CSV table of C-alpha atoms in Angstrom, one decimal:
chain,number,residue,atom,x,y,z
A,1,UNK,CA,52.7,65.4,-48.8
A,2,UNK,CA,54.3,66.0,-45.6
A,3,UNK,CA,51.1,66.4,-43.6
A,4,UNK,CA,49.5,63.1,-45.5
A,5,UNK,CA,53.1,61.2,-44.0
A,6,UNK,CA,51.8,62.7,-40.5
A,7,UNK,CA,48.0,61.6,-40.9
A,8,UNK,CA,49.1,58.1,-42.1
A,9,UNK,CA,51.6,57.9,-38.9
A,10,UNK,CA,48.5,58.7,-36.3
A,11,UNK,CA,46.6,56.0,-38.1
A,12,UNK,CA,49.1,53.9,-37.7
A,13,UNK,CA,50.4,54.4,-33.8
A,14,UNK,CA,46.4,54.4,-33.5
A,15,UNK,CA,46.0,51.0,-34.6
A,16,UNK,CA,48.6,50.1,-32.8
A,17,UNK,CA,46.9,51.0,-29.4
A,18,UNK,CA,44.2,49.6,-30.4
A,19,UNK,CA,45.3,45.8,-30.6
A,20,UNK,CA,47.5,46.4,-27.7
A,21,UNK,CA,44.5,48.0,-25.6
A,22,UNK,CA,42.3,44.5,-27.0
A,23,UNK,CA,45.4,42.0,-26.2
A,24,UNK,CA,45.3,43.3,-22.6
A,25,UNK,CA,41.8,43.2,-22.5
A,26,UNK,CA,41.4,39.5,-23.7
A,27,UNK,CA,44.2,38.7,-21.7
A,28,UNK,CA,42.4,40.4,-18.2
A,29,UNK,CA,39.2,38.4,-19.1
A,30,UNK,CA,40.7,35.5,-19.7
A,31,UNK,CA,43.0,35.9,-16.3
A,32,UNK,CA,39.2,36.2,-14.5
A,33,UNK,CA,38.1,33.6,-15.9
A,34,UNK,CA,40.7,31.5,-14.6
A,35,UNK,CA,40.3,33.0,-11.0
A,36,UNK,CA,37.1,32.0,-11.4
A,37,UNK,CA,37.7,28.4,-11.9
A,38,UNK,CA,38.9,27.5,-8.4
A,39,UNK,CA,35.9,29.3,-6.9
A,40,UNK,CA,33.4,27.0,-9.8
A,41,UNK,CA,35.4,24.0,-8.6
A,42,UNK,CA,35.0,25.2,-4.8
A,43,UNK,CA,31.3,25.3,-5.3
A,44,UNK,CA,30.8,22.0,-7.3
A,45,UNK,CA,33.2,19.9,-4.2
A,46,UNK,CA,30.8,21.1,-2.3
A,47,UNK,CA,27.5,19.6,-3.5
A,48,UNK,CA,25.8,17.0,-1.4
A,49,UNK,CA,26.5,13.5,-2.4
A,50,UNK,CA,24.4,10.5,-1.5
A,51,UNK,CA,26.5,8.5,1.6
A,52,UNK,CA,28.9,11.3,1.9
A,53,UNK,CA,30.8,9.5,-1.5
A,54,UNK,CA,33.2,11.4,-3.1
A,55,UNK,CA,33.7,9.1,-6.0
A,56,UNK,CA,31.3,8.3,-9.6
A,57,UNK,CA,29.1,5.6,-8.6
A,58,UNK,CA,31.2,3.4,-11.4
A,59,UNK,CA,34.1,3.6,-9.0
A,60,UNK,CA,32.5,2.7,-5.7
A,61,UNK,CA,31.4,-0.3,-7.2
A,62,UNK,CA,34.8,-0.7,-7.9
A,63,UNK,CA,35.3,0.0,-11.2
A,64,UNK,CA,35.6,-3.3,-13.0
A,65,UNK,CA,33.6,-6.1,-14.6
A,66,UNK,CA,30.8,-6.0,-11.3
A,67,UNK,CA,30.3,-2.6,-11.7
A,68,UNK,CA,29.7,-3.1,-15.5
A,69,UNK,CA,27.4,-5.4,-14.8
A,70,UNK,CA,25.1,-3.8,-12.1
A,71,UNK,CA,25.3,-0.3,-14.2
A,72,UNK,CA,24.5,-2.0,-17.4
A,73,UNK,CA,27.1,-1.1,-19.3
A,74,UNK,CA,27.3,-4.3,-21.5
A,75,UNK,CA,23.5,-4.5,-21.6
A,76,UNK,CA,23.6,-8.3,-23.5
A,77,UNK,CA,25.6,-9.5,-20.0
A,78,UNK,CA,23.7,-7.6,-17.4
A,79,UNK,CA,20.7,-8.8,-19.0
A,80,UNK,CA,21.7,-12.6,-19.1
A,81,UNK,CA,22.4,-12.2,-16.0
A,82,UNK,CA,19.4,-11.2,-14.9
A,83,UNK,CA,17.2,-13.9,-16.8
A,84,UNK,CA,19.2,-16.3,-15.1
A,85,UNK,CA,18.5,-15.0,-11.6
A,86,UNK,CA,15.0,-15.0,-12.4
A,87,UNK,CA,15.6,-18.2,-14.0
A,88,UNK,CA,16.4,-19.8,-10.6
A,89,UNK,CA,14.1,-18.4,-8.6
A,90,UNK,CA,11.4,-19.5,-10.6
A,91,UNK,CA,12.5,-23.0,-10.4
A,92,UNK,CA,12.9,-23.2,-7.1
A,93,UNK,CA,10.3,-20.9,-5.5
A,94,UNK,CA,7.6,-21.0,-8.3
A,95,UNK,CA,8.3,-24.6,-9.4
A,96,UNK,CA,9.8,-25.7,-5.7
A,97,UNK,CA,12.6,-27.5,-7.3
A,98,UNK,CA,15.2,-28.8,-5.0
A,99,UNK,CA,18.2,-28.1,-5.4
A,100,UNK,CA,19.9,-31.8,-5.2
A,101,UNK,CA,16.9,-32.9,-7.0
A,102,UNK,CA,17.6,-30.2,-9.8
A,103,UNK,CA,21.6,-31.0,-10.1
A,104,UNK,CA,20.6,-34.8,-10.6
A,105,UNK,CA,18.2,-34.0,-13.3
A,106,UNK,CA,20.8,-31.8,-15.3
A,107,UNK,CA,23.5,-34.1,-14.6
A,108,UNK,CA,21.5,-37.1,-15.9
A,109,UNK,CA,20.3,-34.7,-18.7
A,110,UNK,CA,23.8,-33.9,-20.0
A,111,UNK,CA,25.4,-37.9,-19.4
A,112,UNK,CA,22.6,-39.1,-21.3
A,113,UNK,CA,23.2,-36.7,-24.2
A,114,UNK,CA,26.8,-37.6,-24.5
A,115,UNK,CA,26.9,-41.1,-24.2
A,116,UNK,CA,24.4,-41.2,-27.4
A,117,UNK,CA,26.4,-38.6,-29.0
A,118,UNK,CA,29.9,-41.2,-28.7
A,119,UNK,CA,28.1,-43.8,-29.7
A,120,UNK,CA,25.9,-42.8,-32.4
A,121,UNK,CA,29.0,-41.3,-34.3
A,122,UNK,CA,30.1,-45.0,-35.0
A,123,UNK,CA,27.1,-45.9,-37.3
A,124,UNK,CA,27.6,-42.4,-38.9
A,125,UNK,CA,31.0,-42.4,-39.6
A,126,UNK,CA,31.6,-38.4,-37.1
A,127,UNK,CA,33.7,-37.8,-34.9
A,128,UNK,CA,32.8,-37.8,-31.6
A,129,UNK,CA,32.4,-35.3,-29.6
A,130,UNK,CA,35.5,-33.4,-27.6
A,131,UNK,CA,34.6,-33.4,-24.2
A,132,UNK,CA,36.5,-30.6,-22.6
A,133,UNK,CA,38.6,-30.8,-19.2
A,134,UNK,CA,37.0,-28.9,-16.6
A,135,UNK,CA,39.6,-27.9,-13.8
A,136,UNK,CA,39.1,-25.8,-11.0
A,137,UNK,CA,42.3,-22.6,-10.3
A,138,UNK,CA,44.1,-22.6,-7.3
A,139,UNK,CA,45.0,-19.3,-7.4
A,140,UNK,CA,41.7,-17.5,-7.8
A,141,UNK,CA,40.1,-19.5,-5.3
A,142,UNK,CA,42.4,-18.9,-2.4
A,143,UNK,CA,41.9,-15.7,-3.1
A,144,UNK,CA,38.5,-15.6,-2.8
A,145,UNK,CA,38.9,-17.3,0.6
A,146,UNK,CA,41.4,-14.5,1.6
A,147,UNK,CA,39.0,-11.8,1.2
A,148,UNK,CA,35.8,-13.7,2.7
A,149,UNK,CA,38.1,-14.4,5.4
A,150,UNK,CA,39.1,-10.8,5.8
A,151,UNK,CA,35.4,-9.5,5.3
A,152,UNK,CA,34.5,-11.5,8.1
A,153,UNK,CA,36.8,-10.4,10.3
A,154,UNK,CA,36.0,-7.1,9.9
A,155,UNK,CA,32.6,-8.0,10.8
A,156,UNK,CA,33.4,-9.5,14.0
A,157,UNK,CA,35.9,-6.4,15.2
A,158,UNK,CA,32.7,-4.3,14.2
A,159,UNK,CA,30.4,-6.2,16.3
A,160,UNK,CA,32.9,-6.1,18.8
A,161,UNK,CA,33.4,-2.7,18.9
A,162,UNK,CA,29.6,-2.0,19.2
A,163,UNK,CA,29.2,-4.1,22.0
A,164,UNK,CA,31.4,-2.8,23.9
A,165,UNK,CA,29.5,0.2,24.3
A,166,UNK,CA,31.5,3.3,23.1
A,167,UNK,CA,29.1,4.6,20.5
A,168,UNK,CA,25.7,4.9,20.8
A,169,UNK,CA,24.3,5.8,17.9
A,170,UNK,CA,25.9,3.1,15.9
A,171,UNK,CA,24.7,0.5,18.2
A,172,UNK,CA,21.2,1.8,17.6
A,173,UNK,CA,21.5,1.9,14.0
A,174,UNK,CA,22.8,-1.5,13.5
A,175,UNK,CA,19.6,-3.0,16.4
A,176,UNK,CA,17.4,-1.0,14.2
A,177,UNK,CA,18.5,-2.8,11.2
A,178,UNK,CA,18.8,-6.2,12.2
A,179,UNK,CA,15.3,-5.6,13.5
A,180,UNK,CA,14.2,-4.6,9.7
A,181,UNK,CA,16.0,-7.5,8.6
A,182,UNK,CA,14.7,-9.8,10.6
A,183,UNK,CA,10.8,-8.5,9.7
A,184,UNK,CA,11.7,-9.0,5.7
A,185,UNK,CA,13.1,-12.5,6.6
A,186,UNK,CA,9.6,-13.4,8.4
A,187,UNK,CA,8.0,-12.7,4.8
A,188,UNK,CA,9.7,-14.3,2.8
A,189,UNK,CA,12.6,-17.0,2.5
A,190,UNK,CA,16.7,-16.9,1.9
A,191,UNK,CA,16.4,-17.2,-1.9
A,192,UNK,CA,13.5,-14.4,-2.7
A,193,UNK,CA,15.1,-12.2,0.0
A,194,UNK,CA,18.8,-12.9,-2.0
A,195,UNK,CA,16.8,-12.5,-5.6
A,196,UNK,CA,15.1,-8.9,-4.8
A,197,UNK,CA,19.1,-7.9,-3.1
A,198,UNK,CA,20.2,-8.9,-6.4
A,199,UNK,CA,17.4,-6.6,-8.6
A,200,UNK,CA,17.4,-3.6,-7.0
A,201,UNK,CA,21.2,-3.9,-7.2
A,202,UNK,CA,20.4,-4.1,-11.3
A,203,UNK,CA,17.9,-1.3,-11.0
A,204,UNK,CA,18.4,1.4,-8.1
A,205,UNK,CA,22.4,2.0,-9.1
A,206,UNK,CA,21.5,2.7,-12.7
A,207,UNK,CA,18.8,4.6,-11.9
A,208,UNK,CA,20.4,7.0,-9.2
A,209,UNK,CA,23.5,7.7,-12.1
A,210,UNK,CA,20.9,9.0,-14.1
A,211,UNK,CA,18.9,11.0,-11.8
A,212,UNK,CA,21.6,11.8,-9.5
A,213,UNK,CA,21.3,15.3,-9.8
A,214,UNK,CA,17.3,15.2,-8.7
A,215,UNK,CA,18.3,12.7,-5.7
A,216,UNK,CA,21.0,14.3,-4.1
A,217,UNK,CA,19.3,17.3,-3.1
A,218,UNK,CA,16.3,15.4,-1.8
A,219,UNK,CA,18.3,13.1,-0.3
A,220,UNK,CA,20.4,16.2,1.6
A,221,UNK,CA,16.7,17.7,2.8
A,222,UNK,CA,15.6,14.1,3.9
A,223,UNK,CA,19.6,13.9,5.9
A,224,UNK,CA,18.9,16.9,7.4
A,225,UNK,CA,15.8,16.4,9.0
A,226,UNK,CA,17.4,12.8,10.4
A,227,UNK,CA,19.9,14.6,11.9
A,228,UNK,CA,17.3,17.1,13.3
A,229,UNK,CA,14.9,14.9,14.7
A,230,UNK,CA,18.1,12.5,16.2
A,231,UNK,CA,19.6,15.7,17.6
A,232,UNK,CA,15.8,16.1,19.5
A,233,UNK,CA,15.9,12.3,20.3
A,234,UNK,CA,19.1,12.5,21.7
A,235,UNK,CA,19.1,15.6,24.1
A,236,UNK,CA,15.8,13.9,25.3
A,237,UNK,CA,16.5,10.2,25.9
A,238,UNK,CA,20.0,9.4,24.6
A,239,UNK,CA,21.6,11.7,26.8
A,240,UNK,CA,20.3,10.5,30.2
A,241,UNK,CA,21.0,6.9,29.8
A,242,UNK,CA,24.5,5.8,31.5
A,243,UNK,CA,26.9,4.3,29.4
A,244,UNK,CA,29.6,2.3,30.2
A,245,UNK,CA,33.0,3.0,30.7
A,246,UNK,CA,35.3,3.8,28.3
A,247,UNK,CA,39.1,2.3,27.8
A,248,UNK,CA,41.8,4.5,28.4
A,249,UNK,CA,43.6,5.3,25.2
A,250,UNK,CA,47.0,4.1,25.6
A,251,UNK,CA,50.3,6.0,26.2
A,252,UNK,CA,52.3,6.6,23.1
């Protein structure tokens, strides 16, 4: 009897060892597997992102009702607003509708409608229609002047800034793409030019989130070689034209 107390004991204290041994075990692993997070985190900030952004491309579109629309995420309003683009274009670059010409026909349209509406409900005993009051906010458009006002003068201090001649390469980059701007104005007008801005900015975003992970990479190759060939451009001609001088930072 004694030595079956003993052999139950051993068991025991065995057992015992055993889930202490396996609690430090799990608890080692899972103590890896959280040094190992930083270093996954580490290695995911550092993938190449399109523009250098560091934000989903939801957010850089700000994040609100714009960005909804342009990444179709209420497909019924992006949609819509895409028929009536097209809508518009078609009338007045297929159809070559005026646009004074089409706001008389509408207007006259719409009077015409409601004045026989009013009067036809006397002879048919309904009530007229309710014509609603159409007012125009204060508030939301001063504040669309405010930021137009501030966009544009960020514009100027940028053009400013480049023509004063302190950076180069950013003065080449913005001749370059006036320059491209100014060849896809010669081939087609304001409106078409404004219609095709306005699809590919209902095509390429939503496309890119969904393929991100294809682009990127190409894109970084295609970055790299820019940078490459510049870098060869640069030590050739850049480098040897004078520039002029530069302003002498002031004294805190």
């Amino acid at each position: 009897m004694a030595e079956h107390g003993e052999k139950h004991e051993e068991t025991l204290m065995e057992k015992i060892a055993e889930k202490i041994h396996d609690h430090d075990s799990s608890s080692s692993s899972s103590s890896d597997d959280e040094d190992n997070k930083p270093s996954e985190s580490l290695i995911k900030a550092k993938v190449f992102r399109l523009f250098g952004r560091e934000k989903p491309v939801h957010q850089v579109f700000g994040g609100g009702k714009p960005a909804d629309i342009f990444l179709w995420r209420n497909k019924k309003i992006s949609a819509g607003a895409l028929v009536v683009a097209t809508v518009i274009w078609v009338l007045f670059e297929l159809l070559e509708y005026h646009l004074l010409t089409l706001v008389c026909h509408l207007s006259i349209l719409a009077l015409a409608i409601l004045f026989l509406w009013s009067n036809a409900t006397t002879f048919i005993n309904k009530s007229p229609p309710r014509i609603p009051e159409v007012q125009i906010p204060k508030e939301p458009v001063l504040e669309f002047a405010q930021a137009l006002r501030f966009e544009i003068n960020r514009a100027f201090a940028h053009l400013r800034d480049i023509a004063s001649g302190r950076d180069l390469k950013k003065f080449l980059s913005v001749i370059a793409g006036l320059w491209v701007l100014s060849i896809v104005g010669s081939w087609c007008n304001f409106l078409t030019l404004f219609y095709i801005v306005f699809v590919l900015l209902h095509t390429v975003p939503v496309l890119y989130e969904k393929y991100e992970d294809k682009v990127d990479p190409f894109a970084e190759k295609a970055m790299h070689e820019i940078k490459k060939q510049y870098a060869v451009f640069d030590a050739k001609v850049l480098s040897k034209i004078p520039r002029g001088p530069l302003k002498e930072k002031k004294k805190d």
